[in-house]
Amino acid sequence: MCLPTLCFAASNADTVKSSNDDFQIQFLKRQVDQNMSIGRAIRSIASHYPQDVVSIVDVALDTYPDKYREIIFAAISAQPASTQDIVQMAIEKDVSTCTNIVKLAIRAEPSYVDFVVQAAADTTPEELDEIVRVAVQTEPDSADRIVQTLSQEHPNKVIEILSTALNTVPYVGEYVVDALLAVFPAQSDEVITTALQQTHAEKEQAIRILETAQSYGVSDEKLAEYGQSIGLTDEDIQLVLNR
């Protein structure tokens, strides 16, 4: 049982929060009535009250849950700095699947892809594999950032993250290897071996991966070993070593 003063304070705080929520709901509904679209309303509010965008999205998702796509897309495109909080909130509210929210958020603001995947993986770590797959599929040009961000957040899952990324978009192998060797040099052997396997040993791709490995100081002997393991000719291997 709490003291009367604390009970009053708690009750007063609840009353203030409830009153504030009611005000935001009414304000949002007026904006929707004026703008004819929840997306336009969110953008309008975000432009005038950027500091309140997350709380407005909170209210909007509760008030118009069937419009979650429009709400999330509008909010992130209008205030990308709030991307991480918006993604986390949308996942926690269960307005759609985690992967749908990830895809939607990335399309709204591709340059914030690392914030999207970080929020998603922190909120639903059990869906890490699907988060990687959807993210690199949606924004393959940022595959290196996606893999690097998630690997740093989940260092015990580096090889799984790499495998999923390259199974989804094999042609980004050299960039992903570059990103991982920069932060996990001690795992170079696993990273290079896995990358060569997952890119199905396509000759040009394999050579580019080996060249990336060479730039990180992998020995000629080891490079030759990698090349032979995937069937590169002596001529192909020498091409790498002589660069």
Short mmCIF file of C-alpha atoms in Angstrom, two decimals:
data_model
loop_
_atom_site.label_atom_id
_atom_site.label_comp_id
_atom_site.label_asym_id
_atom_site.label_seq_id
_atom_site.Cartn_x
_atom_site.Cartn_y
_atom_site.Cartn_z
CA MET A 1 0.00 0.00 0.00
CA CYS A 2 1.47 3.35 -1.02
CA LEU A 3 1.49 6.57 1.00
CA PRO A 4 -1.42 8.96 0.34
CA THR A 5 0.92 11.54 -1.20
CA LEU A 6 2.43 8.99 -3.59
CA CYS A 7 -0.96 7.54 -4.41
CA PHE A 8 -2.19 11.02 -5.26
CA ALA A 9 0.91 11.70 -7.35
CA ALA A 10 0.51 8.44 -9.24
CA SER A 11 -3.18 9.08 -9.77
CA ASN A 12 -2.48 12.62 -10.92
CA ALA A 13 0.20 11.38 -13.34
CA ASP A 14 -2.24 8.85 -14.80
CA THR A 15 -4.85 11.57 -15.18
CA VAL A 16 -2.38 13.85 -16.96
CA LYS A 17 -1.30 11.04 -19.30
CA SER A 18 -4.90 10.12 -20.07
CA SER A 19 -5.75 13.76 -20.72
CA ASN A 20 -2.71 14.14 -22.98
CA ASP A 21 -3.61 10.98 -24.91
CA ASP A 22 -7.17 12.22 -25.38
CA PHE A 23 -5.88 15.56 -26.63
CA GLN A 24 -3.54 13.86 -29.12
CA ILE A 25 -6.32 11.58 -30.36
CA GLN A 26 -8.67 14.52 -30.93
CA PHE A 27 -5.89 16.57 -32.52
CA LEU A 28 -5.00 13.71 -34.87
CA LYS A 29 -8.63 13.14 -35.83
CA ARG A 30 -9.06 16.84 -36.63
CA GLN A 31 -5.98 16.69 -38.83
CA VAL A 32 -7.33 13.61 -40.59
CA ASP A 33 -10.68 15.32 -41.15
CA GLN A 34 -8.91 18.35 -42.62
CA ASN A 35 -6.40 16.46 -44.75
CA MET A 36 -8.57 13.50 -45.81
CA SER A 37 -5.61 11.13 -45.30
CA ILE A 38 -3.85 9.77 -42.23
CA GLY A 39 -0.55 9.89 -44.12
CA ARG A 40 -0.93 13.57 -44.94
CA ALA A 41 -1.98 14.25 -41.34
CA ILE A 42 1.12 12.51 -39.98
CA ARG A 43 3.38 14.44 -42.36
CA SER A 44 1.73 17.73 -41.39
CA ILE A 45 2.11 17.06 -37.67
CA ALA A 46 5.69 15.83 -38.10
CA SER A 47 6.68 18.99 -39.96
CA HIS A 48 5.23 21.29 -37.28
CA TYR A 49 5.92 19.18 -34.17
CA PRO A 50 8.90 16.92 -35.00
CA GLN A 51 9.61 16.29 -31.32
CA ASP A 52 6.15 14.69 -30.94
CA VAL A 53 6.20 12.41 -33.97
CA VAL A 54 6.79 9.20 -31.99
CA SER A 55 3.94 9.86 -29.55
CA ILE A 56 1.66 10.80 -32.44
CA VAL A 57 2.53 7.58 -34.26
CA ASP A 58 1.78 5.72 -31.02
CA VAL A 59 -1.70 7.26 -30.93
CA ALA A 60 -2.21 6.84 -34.69
CA LEU A 61 -1.40 3.11 -34.66
CA ASP A 62 -3.88 2.59 -31.81
CA THR A 63 -6.57 4.74 -33.43
CA TYR A 64 -6.15 3.61 -37.06
CA PRO A 65 -4.45 0.19 -36.87
CA ASP A 66 -5.66 -0.79 -40.35
CA LYS A 67 -3.72 2.19 -41.74
CA TYR A 68 -0.38 1.10 -40.27
CA ARG A 69 1.37 1.07 -43.65
CA GLU A 70 0.46 4.67 -44.40
CA ILE A 71 1.27 5.78 -40.83
CA ILE A 72 4.71 4.16 -40.65
CA PHE A 73 5.72 5.19 -44.16
CA ALA A 74 4.62 8.80 -43.67
CA ALA A 75 6.22 9.16 -40.24
CA ILE A 76 9.61 7.72 -41.23
CA SER A 77 9.82 9.59 -44.53
CA ALA A 78 8.91 12.84 -42.72
CA GLN A 79 11.16 12.32 -39.66
CA PRO A 80 13.79 9.66 -40.44
CA ALA A 81 15.66 10.46 -37.22
CA SER A 82 12.81 8.73 -35.36
CA THR A 83 13.04 5.57 -37.50
CA GLN A 84 14.41 3.31 -34.77
CA ASP A 85 11.73 4.26 -32.22
CA ILE A 86 8.93 3.97 -34.78
CA VAL A 87 10.03 0.53 -35.97
CA GLN A 88 10.37 -0.77 -32.42
CA MET A 89 6.96 0.60 -31.47
CA ALA A 90 5.24 -0.86 -34.54
CA ILE A 91 6.73 -4.31 -33.88
CA GLU A 92 5.79 -4.21 -30.19
CA LYS A 93 2.23 -3.19 -31.06
CA ASP A 94 2.07 -6.17 -33.44
CA VAL A 95 0.39 -4.14 -36.18
CA SER A 96 1.94 -6.52 -38.74
CA THR A 97 4.74 -9.06 -38.98
CA CYS A 98 8.25 -7.94 -38.14
CA THR A 99 9.44 -8.54 -41.71
CA ASN A 100 6.59 -6.49 -43.20
CA ILE A 101 7.47 -3.59 -40.91
CA VAL A 102 11.17 -3.88 -41.80
CA LYS A 103 10.42 -3.83 -45.52
CA LEU A 104 8.04 -0.88 -45.16
CA ALA A 105 10.48 1.14 -43.04
CA ILE A 106 13.40 0.56 -45.40
CA ARG A 107 11.35 1.63 -48.40
CA ALA A 108 10.28 4.77 -46.54
CA GLU A 109 13.90 5.80 -45.90
CA PRO A 110 16.60 3.48 -47.35
CA SER A 111 19.46 5.53 -45.91
CA TYR A 112 18.36 4.57 -42.38
CA VAL A 113 18.40 0.83 -43.10
CA ASP A 114 20.92 0.10 -40.32
CA PHE A 115 18.59 1.73 -37.75
CA VAL A 116 15.67 -0.32 -39.07
CA VAL A 117 17.43 -3.67 -38.80
CA GLN A 118 18.95 -2.83 -35.43
CA ALA A 119 15.55 -1.95 -33.96
CA ALA A 120 13.94 -5.05 -35.46
CA ALA A 121 16.69 -7.41 -34.28
CA ASP A 122 16.71 -5.92 -30.78
CA THR A 123 12.92 -6.25 -30.52
CA THR A 124 12.58 -9.73 -32.06
CA PRO A 125 16.02 -11.40 -31.97
CA GLU A 126 14.40 -14.76 -32.70
CA GLU A 127 13.59 -13.46 -36.20
CA LEU A 128 17.16 -12.39 -36.99
CA ASP A 129 17.47 -14.67 -40.02
CA GLU A 130 14.29 -13.33 -41.63
CA ILE A 131 15.26 -9.74 -40.81
CA VAL A 132 18.56 -10.21 -42.66
CA ARG A 133 16.86 -11.85 -45.63
CA VAL A 134 14.17 -9.20 -46.06
CA ALA A 135 16.53 -6.29 -45.45
CA VAL A 136 19.15 -7.28 -48.03
CA GLN A 137 16.44 -8.23 -50.50
CA THR A 138 14.74 -4.85 -50.07
CA GLU A 139 17.94 -2.77 -50.12
CA PRO A 140 20.75 -4.88 -51.67
CA ASP A 141 22.93 -1.81 -52.20
CA SER A 142 23.21 -1.56 -48.40
CA ALA A 143 23.88 -5.25 -47.78
CA ASP A 144 27.34 -4.51 -46.38
CA ARG A 145 25.91 -2.04 -43.81
CA ILE A 146 23.09 -4.42 -42.91
CA VAL A 147 25.44 -7.34 -42.31
CA GLN A 148 27.98 -5.25 -40.44
CA THR A 149 25.38 -3.63 -38.16
CA LEU A 150 23.65 -6.90 -37.28
CA SER A 151 26.93 -8.79 -36.82
CA GLN A 152 28.18 -6.17 -34.37
CA GLU A 153 24.90 -6.43 -32.46
CA HIS A 154 25.00 -10.25 -32.56
CA PRO A 155 28.70 -11.22 -32.82
CA ASN A 156 27.96 -14.88 -32.12
CA LYS A 157 25.82 -14.99 -35.27
CA VAL A 158 28.31 -13.56 -37.78
CA ILE A 159 28.48 -16.62 -40.03
CA GLU A 160 24.71 -17.20 -39.95
CA ILE A 161 24.10 -13.55 -40.89
CA LEU A 162 26.67 -13.75 -43.70
CA SER A 163 25.20 -17.00 -45.04
CA THR A 164 21.66 -15.65 -45.10
CA ALA A 165 22.71 -12.41 -46.80
CA LEU A 166 24.67 -14.16 -49.55
CA ASN A 167 22.04 -16.82 -50.09
CA THR A 168 19.63 -13.96 -50.73
CA VAL A 169 21.88 -11.72 -52.86
CA PRO A 170 25.06 -13.62 -53.83
CA TYR A 171 26.46 -10.82 -56.00
CA VAL A 172 27.24 -8.59 -52.98
CA GLY A 173 29.83 -11.05 -51.65
CA GLU A 174 32.92 -8.85 -51.96
CA TYR A 175 31.23 -5.90 -50.22
CA VAL A 176 29.91 -8.01 -47.37
CA VAL A 177 33.29 -9.69 -46.89
CA ASP A 178 34.93 -6.25 -46.82
CA ALA A 179 32.46 -5.04 -44.18
CA LEU A 180 32.98 -8.09 -41.95
CA LEU A 181 36.76 -8.30 -42.21
CA ALA A 182 36.92 -4.67 -41.12
CA VAL A 183 35.33 -5.51 -37.75
CA PHE A 184 36.01 -9.24 -37.33
CA PRO A 185 39.57 -9.80 -38.61
CA ALA A 186 40.02 -12.77 -36.27
CA GLN A 187 37.25 -14.61 -38.13
CA SER A 188 38.69 -14.04 -41.59
CA ASP A 189 39.01 -17.73 -42.40
CA GLU A 190 35.36 -18.47 -41.61
CA VAL A 191 34.15 -15.33 -43.36
CA ILE A 192 36.09 -15.94 -46.57
CA THR A 193 35.32 -19.66 -46.71
CA THR A 194 31.61 -19.08 -46.10
CA ALA A 195 31.44 -16.27 -48.67
CA LEU A 196 33.06 -18.42 -51.35
CA GLN A 197 30.70 -21.29 -50.61
CA GLN A 198 27.54 -19.18 -50.50
CA THR A 199 28.28 -17.35 -53.75
CA HIS A 200 28.40 -20.79 -55.43
CA ALA A 201 31.99 -20.23 -56.50
CA GLU A 202 31.11 -18.12 -59.55
CA LYS A 203 34.52 -17.33 -60.98
CA GLU A 204 34.40 -13.54 -61.21
CA GLN A 205 32.70 -13.20 -57.86
CA ALA A 206 35.18 -15.57 -56.23
CA ILE A 207 38.12 -13.63 -57.62
CA ARG A 208 36.72 -10.36 -56.27
CA ILE A 209 36.25 -11.94 -52.83
CA LEU A 210 39.84 -13.19 -52.86
CA GLU A 211 41.08 -9.74 -53.89
CA THR A 212 39.17 -8.25 -50.97
CA ALA A 213 40.76 -10.81 -48.65
CA GLN A 214 44.18 -9.93 -50.07
CA SER A 215 43.63 -6.26 -49.24
CA TYR A 216 43.22 -7.30 -45.58
CA GLY A 217 46.60 -9.01 -45.53
CA VAL A 218 45.62 -12.65 -46.14
CA SER A 219 48.76 -14.49 -47.24
CA ASP A 220 49.37 -15.66 -50.80
CA GLU A 221 49.52 -19.24 -49.57
CA LYS A 222 46.10 -18.96 -47.95
CA LEU A 223 44.61 -17.22 -50.99
CA ALA A 224 45.88 -20.03 -53.21
CA GLU A 225 44.33 -22.54 -50.84
CA TYR A 226 40.97 -20.77 -50.97
CA GLY A 227 41.10 -20.59 -54.75
CA GLN A 228 41.94 -24.26 -55.16
CA SER A 229 39.13 -25.27 -52.79
CA ILE A 230 36.53 -23.85 -55.18
CA GLY A 231 38.18 -25.04 -58.38
CA LEU A 232 39.96 -21.93 -59.62
CA THR A 233 42.79 -22.63 -62.05
CA ASP A 234 46.43 -21.79 -61.29
CA GLU A 235 46.12 -19.00 -63.85
CA ASP A 236 43.09 -17.52 -62.03
CA ILE A 237 44.90 -17.69 -58.71
CA GLN A 238 48.00 -16.03 -60.12
CA LEU A 239 45.77 -13.28 -61.49
CA VAL A 240 44.71 -12.54 -57.90
CA LEU A 241 48.20 -12.82 -56.42
CA ASN A 242 49.77 -10.52 -59.00
CA ARG A 243 47.36 -7.65 -58.38
#
